[in-house]
Short mmCIF file of C-alpha atoms in Angstrom, two decimals:
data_model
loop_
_atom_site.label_atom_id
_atom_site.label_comp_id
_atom_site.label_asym_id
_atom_site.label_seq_id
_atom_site.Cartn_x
_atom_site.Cartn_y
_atom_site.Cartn_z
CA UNK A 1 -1.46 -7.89 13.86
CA UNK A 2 -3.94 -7.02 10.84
CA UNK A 3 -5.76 -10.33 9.99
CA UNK A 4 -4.64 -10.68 6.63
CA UNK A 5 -1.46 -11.06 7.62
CA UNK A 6 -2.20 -13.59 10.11
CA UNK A 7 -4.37 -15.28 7.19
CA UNK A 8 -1.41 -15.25 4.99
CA UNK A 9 0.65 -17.08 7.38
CA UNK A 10 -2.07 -19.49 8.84
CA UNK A 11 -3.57 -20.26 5.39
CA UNK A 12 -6.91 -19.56 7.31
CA UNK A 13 -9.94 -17.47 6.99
CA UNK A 14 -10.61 -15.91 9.85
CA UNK A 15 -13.56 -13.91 9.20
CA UNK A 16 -15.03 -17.28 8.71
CA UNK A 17 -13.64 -18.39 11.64
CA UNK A 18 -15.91 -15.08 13.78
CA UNK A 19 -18.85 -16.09 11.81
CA UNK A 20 -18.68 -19.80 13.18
CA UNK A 21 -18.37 -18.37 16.30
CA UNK A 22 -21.18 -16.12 16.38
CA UNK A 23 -23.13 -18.79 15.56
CA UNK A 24 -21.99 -20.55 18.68
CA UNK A 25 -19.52 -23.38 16.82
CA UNK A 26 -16.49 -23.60 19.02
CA UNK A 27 -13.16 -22.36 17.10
CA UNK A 28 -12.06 -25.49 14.39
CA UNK A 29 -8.20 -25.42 15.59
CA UNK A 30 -6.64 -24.99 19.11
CA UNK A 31 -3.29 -22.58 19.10
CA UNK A 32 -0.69 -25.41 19.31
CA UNK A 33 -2.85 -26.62 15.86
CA UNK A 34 -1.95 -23.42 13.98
CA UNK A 35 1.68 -23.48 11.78
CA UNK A 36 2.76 -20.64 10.39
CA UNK A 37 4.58 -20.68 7.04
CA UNK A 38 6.43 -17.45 5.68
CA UNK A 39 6.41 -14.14 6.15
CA UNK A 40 3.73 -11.43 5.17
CA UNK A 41 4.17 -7.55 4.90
CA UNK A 42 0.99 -5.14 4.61
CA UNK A 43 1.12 -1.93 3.41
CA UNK A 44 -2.09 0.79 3.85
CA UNK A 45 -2.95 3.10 0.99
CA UNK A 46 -4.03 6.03 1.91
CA UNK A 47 -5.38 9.36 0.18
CA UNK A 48 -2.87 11.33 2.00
CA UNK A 49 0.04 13.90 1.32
CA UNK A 50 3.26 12.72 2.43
CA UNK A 51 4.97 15.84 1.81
CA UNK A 52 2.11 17.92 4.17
CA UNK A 53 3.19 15.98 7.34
CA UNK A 54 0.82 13.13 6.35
CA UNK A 55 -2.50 15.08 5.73
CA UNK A 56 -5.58 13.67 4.35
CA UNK A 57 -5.40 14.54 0.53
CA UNK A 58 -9.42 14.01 -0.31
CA UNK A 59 -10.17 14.28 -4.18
CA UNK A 60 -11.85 11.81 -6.95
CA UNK A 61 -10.10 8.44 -7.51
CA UNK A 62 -9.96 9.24 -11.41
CA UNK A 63 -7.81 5.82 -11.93
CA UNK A 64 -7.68 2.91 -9.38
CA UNK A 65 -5.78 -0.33 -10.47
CA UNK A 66 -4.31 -2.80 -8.99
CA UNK A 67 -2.32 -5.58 -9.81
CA UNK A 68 -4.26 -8.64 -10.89
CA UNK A 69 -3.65 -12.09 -10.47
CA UNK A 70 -0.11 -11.38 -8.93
CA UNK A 71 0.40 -14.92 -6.67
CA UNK A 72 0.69 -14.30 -3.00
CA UNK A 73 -0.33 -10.70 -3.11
CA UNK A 74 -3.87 -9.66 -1.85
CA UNK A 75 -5.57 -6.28 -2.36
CA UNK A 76 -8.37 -5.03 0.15
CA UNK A 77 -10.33 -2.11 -1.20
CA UNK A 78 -13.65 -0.58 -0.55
CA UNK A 79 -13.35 2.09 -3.07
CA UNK A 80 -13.88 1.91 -7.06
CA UNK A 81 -12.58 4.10 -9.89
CA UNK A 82 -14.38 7.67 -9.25
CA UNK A 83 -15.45 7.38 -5.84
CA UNK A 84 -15.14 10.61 -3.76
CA UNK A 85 -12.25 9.86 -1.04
CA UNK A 86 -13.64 12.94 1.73
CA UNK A 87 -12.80 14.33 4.70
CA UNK A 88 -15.59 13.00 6.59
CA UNK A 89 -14.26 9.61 6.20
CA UNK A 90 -10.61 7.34 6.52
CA UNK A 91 -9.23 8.10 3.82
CA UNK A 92 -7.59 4.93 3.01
CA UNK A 93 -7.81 3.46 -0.20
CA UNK A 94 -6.55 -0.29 0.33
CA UNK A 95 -4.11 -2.64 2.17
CA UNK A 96 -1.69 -4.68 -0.07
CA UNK A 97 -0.43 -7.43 2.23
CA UNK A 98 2.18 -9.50 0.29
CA UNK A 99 3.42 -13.11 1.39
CA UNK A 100 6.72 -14.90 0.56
CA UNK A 101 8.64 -17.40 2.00
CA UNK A 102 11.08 -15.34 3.83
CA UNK A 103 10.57 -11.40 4.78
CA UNK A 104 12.84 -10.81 1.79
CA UNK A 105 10.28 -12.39 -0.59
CA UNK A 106 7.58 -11.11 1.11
CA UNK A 107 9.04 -6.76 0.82
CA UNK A 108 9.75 -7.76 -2.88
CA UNK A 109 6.56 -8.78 -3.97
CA UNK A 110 4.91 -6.53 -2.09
CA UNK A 111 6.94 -3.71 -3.79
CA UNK A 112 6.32 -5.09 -7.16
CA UNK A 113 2.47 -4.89 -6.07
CA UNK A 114 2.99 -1.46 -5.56
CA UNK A 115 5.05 -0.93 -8.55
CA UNK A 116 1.57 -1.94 -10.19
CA UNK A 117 -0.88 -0.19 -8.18
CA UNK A 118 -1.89 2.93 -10.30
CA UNK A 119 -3.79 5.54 -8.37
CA UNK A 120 -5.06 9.03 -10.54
CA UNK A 121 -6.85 12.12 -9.14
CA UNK A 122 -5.64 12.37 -5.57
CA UNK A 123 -2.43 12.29 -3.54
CA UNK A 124 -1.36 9.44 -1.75
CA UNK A 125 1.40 7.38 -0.17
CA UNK A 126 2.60 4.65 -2.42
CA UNK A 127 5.84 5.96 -3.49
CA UNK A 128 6.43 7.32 0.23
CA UNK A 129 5.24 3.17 1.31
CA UNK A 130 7.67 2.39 -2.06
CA UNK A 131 10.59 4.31 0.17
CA UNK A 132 9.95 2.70 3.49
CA UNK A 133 10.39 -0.81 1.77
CA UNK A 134 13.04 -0.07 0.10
CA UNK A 135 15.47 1.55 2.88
CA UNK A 136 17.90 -1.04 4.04
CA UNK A 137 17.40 -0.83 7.75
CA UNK A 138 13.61 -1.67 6.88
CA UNK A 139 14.96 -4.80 4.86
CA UNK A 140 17.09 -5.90 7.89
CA UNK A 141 13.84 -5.38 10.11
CA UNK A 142 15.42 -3.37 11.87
CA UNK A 143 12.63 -0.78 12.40
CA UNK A 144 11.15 1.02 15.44
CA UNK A 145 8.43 3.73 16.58
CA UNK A 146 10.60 6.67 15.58
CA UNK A 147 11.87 4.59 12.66
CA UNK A 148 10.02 7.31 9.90
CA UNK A 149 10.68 10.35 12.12
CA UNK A 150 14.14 9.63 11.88
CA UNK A 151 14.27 8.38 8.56
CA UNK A 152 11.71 10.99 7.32
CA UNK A 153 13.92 13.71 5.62
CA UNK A 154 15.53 10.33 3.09
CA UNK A 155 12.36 8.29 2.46
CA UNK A 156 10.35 12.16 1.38
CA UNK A 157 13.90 12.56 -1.26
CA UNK A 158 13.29 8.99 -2.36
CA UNK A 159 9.57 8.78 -2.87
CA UNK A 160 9.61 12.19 -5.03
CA UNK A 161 9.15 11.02 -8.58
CA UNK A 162 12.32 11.35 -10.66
CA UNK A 163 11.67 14.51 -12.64
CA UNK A 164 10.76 16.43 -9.73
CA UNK A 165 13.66 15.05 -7.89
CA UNK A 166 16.12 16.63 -10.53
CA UNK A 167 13.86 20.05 -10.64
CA UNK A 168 12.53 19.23 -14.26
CA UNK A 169 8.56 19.73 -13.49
CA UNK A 170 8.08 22.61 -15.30
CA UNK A 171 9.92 20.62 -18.20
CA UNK A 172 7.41 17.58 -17.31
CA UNK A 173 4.31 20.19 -17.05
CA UNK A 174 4.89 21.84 -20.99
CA UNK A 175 5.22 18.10 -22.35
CA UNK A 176 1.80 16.76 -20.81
CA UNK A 177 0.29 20.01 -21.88
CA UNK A 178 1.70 19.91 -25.11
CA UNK A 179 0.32 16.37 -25.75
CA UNK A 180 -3.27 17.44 -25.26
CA UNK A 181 -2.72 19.99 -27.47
CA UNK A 182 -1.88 17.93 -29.85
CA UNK A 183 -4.31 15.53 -29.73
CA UNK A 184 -7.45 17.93 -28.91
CA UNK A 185 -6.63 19.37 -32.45
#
């Protein structure tokens, strides 16, 4: 389990915790001291094609925002609007872990998150993560290794944005081109 999530159930700060320890404190809680409360879900952002069998997609982050100040929803990021995601490095962008009270909660706000997170310049996976949320097996939990192999063919449909889903790009192309026309006269 990625830490945040275990911080987001545990209410504690783990990375804290390893820096007490390296400094040869004993750990502040036993096991049977640690509740959990809720449910959290993290998703990965990553500069990557989901339509190219996952491939890295390096490029300039042009635009990078993400949701501010949304309760119970935690952005990790060591990038910055117009960084350089490359090749020669992960190409992940963030992790969004989300908390709620129930898994339910916890999918929802984490899609809203991602409903917020704007990323310009480069591929990447948040409408294919946006997909994988939303597919009801994944909201029963009822997910498994082969659970985006098998699912992969429905999730690629659904993350395709909806003008390209109904074959109107070219239409979409001409009216973004048009408007910088416009406005570079």
């Amino acid at each position: 389990v990625e830490h945040p999530i275990t911080e987001a159930i545990t209410g504690l700060d783990l990375v804290q915790w390893q820096f007490r320890v390296a400094q040869g404190d004993c750990l502040p809680l036993r096991q049977e001291q640690i509740a959990l409360n809720g449910h959290a879900v993290e998703a990965r952002i990553y500069a990557e094609d989901s339509e190219a069998g996952f491939m890295p997609a390096p490029g300039q982050l042009e635009h990078l925002s993400f949701p501010l100040a949304m309760p119970n929803l935690r952005v990790d990021s060591a990038v910055r609007e117009g960084d350089a995601v490359t090749v020669h490095y992960d190409p992940m962008v963030a992790k969004v872990i989300a908390w709620g009270t129930d898994r339910s909660e916890a999918i929802r706000r984490l899609d809203e998150g991602l409903r917020q997170t704007h990323i310009g310049g480069l591929c990447n996976n948040v409408r294919f993560v946006r997909a994988c949320l939303g597919h009801e097996r994944f909201r029963l939990g009822d997910v498994y290794t082969d659970f985006v192999a098998e699912h992969l063919d429905q999730l690629l449909s659904q993350c395709k944005s909806p003008v390209a889903r109904e074959g109107k790009s070219e239409l979409l192309v001409e009216a973004v081109l048009a408007q910088l026309l416009l406005h570079r006269v």
